[in-house]
Short mmCIF file of C-alpha atoms in Angstrom, two decimals:
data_model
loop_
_atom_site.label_atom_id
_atom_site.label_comp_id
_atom_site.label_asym_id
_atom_site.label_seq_id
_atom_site.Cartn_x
_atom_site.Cartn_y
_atom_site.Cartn_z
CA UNK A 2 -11.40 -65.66 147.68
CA UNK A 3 -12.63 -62.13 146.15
CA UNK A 4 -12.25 -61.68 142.61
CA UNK A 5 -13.27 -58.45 141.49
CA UNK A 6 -13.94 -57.29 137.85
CA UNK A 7 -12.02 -55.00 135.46
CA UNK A 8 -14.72 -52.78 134.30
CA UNK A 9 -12.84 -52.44 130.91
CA UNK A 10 -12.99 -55.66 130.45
CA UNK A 11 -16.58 -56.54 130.94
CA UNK A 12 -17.83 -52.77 129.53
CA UNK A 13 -19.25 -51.29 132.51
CA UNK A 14 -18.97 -48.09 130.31
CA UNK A 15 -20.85 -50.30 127.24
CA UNK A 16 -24.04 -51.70 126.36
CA UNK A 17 -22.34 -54.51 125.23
CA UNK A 18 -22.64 -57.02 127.66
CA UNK A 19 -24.59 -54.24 130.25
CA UNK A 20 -26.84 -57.12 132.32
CA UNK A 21 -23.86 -59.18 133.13
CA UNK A 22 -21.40 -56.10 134.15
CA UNK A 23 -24.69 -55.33 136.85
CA UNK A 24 -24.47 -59.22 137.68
CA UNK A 25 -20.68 -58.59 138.40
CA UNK A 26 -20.93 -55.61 140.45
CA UNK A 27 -23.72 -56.31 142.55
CA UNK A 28 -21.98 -59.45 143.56
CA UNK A 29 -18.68 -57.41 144.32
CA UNK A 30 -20.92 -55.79 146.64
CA UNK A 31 -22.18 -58.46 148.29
CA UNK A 32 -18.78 -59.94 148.94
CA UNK A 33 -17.76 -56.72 150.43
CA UNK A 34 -20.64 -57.12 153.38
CA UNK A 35 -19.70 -60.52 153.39
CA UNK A 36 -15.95 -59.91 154.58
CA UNK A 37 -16.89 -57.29 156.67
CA UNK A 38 -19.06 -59.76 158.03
CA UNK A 39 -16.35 -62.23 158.62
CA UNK A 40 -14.15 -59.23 160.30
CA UNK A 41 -17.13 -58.45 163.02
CA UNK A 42 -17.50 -62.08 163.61
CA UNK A 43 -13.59 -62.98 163.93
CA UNK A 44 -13.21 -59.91 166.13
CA UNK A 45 -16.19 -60.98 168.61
CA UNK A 46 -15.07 -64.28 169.04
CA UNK A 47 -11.38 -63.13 169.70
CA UNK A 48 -12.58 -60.78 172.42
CA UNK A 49 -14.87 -63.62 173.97
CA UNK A 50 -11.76 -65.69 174.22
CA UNK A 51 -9.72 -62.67 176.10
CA UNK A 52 -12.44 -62.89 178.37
CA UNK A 53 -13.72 -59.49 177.51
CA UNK A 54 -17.77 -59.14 178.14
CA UNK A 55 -20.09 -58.58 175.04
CA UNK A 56 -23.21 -58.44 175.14
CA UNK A 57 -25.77 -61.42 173.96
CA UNK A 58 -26.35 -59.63 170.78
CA UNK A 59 -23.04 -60.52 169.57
CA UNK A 60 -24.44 -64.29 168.88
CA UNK A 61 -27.54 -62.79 167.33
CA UNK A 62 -28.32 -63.96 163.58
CA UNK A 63 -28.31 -59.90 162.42
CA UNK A 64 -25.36 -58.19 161.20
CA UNK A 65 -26.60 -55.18 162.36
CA UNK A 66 -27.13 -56.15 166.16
CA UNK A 67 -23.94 -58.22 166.40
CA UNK A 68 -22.43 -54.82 164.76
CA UNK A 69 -24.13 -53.22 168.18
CA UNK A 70 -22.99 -55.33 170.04
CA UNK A 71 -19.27 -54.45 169.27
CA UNK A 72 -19.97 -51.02 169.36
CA UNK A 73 -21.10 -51.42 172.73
CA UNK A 74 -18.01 -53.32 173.88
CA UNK A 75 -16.02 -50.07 172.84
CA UNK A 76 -17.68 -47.94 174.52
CA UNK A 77 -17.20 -49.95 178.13
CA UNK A 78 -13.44 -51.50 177.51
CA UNK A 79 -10.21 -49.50 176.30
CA UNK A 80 -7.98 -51.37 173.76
CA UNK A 81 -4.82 -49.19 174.17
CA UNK A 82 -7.19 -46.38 172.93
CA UNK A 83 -7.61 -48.08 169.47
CA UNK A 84 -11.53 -48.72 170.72
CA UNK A 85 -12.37 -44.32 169.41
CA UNK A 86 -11.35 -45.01 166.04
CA UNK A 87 -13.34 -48.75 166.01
CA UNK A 88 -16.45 -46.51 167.42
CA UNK A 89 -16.18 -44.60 164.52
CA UNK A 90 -15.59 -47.60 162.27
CA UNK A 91 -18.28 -49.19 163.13
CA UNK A 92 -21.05 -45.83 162.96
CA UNK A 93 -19.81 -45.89 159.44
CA UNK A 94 -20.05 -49.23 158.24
CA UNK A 95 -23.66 -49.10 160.16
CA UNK A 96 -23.93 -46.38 158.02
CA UNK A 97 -23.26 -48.37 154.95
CA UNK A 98 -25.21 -51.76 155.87
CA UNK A 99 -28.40 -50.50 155.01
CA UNK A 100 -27.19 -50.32 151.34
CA UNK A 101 -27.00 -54.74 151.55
CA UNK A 102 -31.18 -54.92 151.43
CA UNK A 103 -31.44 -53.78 148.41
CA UNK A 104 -28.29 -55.16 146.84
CA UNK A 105 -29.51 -58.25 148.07
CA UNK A 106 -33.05 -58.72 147.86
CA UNK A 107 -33.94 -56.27 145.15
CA UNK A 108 -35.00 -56.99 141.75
CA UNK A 109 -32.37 -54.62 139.92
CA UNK A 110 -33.09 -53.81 136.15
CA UNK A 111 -29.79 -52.58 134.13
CA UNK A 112 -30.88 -49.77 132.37
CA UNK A 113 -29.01 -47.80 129.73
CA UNK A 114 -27.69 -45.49 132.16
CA UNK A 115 -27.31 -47.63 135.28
CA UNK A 116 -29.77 -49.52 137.33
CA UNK A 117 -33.22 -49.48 138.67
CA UNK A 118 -33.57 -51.23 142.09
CA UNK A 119 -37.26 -52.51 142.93
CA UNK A 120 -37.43 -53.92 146.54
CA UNK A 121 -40.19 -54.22 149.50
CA UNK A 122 -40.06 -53.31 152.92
CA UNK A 123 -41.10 -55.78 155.45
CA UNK A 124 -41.79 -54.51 158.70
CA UNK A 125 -43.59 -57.28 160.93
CA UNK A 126 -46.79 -55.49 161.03
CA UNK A 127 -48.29 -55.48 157.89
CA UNK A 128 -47.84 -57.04 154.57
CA UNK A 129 -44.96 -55.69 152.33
CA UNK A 130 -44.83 -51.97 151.43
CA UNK A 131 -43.37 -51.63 148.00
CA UNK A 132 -40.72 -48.74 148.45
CA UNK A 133 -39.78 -46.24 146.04
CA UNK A 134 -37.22 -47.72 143.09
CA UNK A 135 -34.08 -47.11 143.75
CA UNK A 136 -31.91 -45.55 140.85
CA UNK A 137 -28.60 -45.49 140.49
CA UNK A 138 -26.21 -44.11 137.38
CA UNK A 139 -22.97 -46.29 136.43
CA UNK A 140 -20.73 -43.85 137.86
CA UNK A 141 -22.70 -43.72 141.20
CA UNK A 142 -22.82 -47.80 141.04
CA UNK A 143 -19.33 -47.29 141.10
CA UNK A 144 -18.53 -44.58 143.57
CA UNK A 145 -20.83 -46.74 146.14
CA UNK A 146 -18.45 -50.02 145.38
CA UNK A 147 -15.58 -47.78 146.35
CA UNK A 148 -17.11 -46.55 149.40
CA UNK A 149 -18.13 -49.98 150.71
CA UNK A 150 -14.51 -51.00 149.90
CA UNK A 151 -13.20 -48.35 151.64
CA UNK A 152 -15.32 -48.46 154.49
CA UNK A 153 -14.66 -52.53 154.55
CA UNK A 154 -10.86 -52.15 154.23
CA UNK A 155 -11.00 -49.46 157.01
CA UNK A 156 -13.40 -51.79 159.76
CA UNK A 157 -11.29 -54.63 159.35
CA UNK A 158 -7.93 -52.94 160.13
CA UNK A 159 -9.69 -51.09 162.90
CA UNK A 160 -10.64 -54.80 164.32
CA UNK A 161 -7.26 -56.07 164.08
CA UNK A 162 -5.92 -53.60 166.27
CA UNK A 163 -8.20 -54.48 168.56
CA UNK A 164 -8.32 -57.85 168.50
CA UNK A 165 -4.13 -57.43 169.13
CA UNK A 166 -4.83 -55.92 172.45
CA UNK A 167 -8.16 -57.67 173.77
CA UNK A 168 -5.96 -59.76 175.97
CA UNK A 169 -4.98 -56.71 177.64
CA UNK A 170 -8.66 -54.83 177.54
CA UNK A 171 -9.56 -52.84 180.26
CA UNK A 172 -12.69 -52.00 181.41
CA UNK A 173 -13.05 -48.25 181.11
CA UNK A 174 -14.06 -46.63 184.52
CA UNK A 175 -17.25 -44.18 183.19
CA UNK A 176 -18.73 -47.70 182.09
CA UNK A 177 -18.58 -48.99 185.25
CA UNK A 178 -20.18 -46.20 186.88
CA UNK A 179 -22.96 -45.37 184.72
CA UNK A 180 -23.94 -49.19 184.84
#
């Protein structure tokens, strides 16, 4: 269960009580990837019980490549034509998943106007790079809550239709012929 926080009550718009309002919303944000997450996930393993092929990725430990993965299906099986708008779905979620590094492994600062966002990227190849802080105002803070709900709400009623007609997927002939 998702409970969200009224900002009046926890003055997001306030200093009183400013490092706990960040705590709040930066967890709201998490639990946004986290049931888009569980929409990806329930939608793969509904289509690999129809029978439909997906590719390995779909098992993988990353969001992002099981996200490919289901791209990929919609691009090579129809779903009563519901697979365009998923295609499109997904790109924009993708889109949106890069946001989850640094709400998630960041060290965020409230400041008076917002937040500062301090984070490291780790590429395999040589030690951590510290990137550039990330800075974000309360209304922006906001506006990107809204869009990741959005976005969220969006995917996962996308998925449904398509899990609703992966018993009756088809593979879509172009697929087969530039395999």
């Amino acid at each position: 269960m998702s409970v969200h926080f009224d900002p009046n009550k926890i003055s997001f718009f306030s200093l009183d009580e400013w490092s706990v309002a960040v705590c709040a919303w930066r967890g709201c944000c998490i639990e946004v990837f986290s049931r888009a997450e569980h929409s990806v996930a329930d939608c793969i393993l509904t289509l690999q019980g129809a029978g439909v092929a997906i590719h390995n990725d779909a098992q993988h430990q990353g969001a992002v490549a099981r996200l490919r993965a289901l791209h990929d299906c919609m691009e090579k099986f129809s779903f009563n034509g519901h697979e365009k708008v998923a295609r499109r779905r997904i790109a924009n979620w993708q889109r949106l998943v890069h946001q989850r590094n640094f709400l998630a492994h960041a060290r965020i600062d409230a400041t008076q106007s917002g937040i500062v966002a301090h984070h490291y990227r780790f590429d395999g190849k040589q030690r951590g790079e510290p990137l550039p802080p990330k800075q974000l105002t309360r209304i922006e803070m906001l506006q990107l809550l809204a869009e990741l709900e959005d976005a969220q709400r969006a995917l996962h009623g996308q998925l449904g239709c398509i899990k609703a007609f992966a018993p009756v997927a088809k593979p879509i002939l172009s697929a087969q012929v530039s395999s």
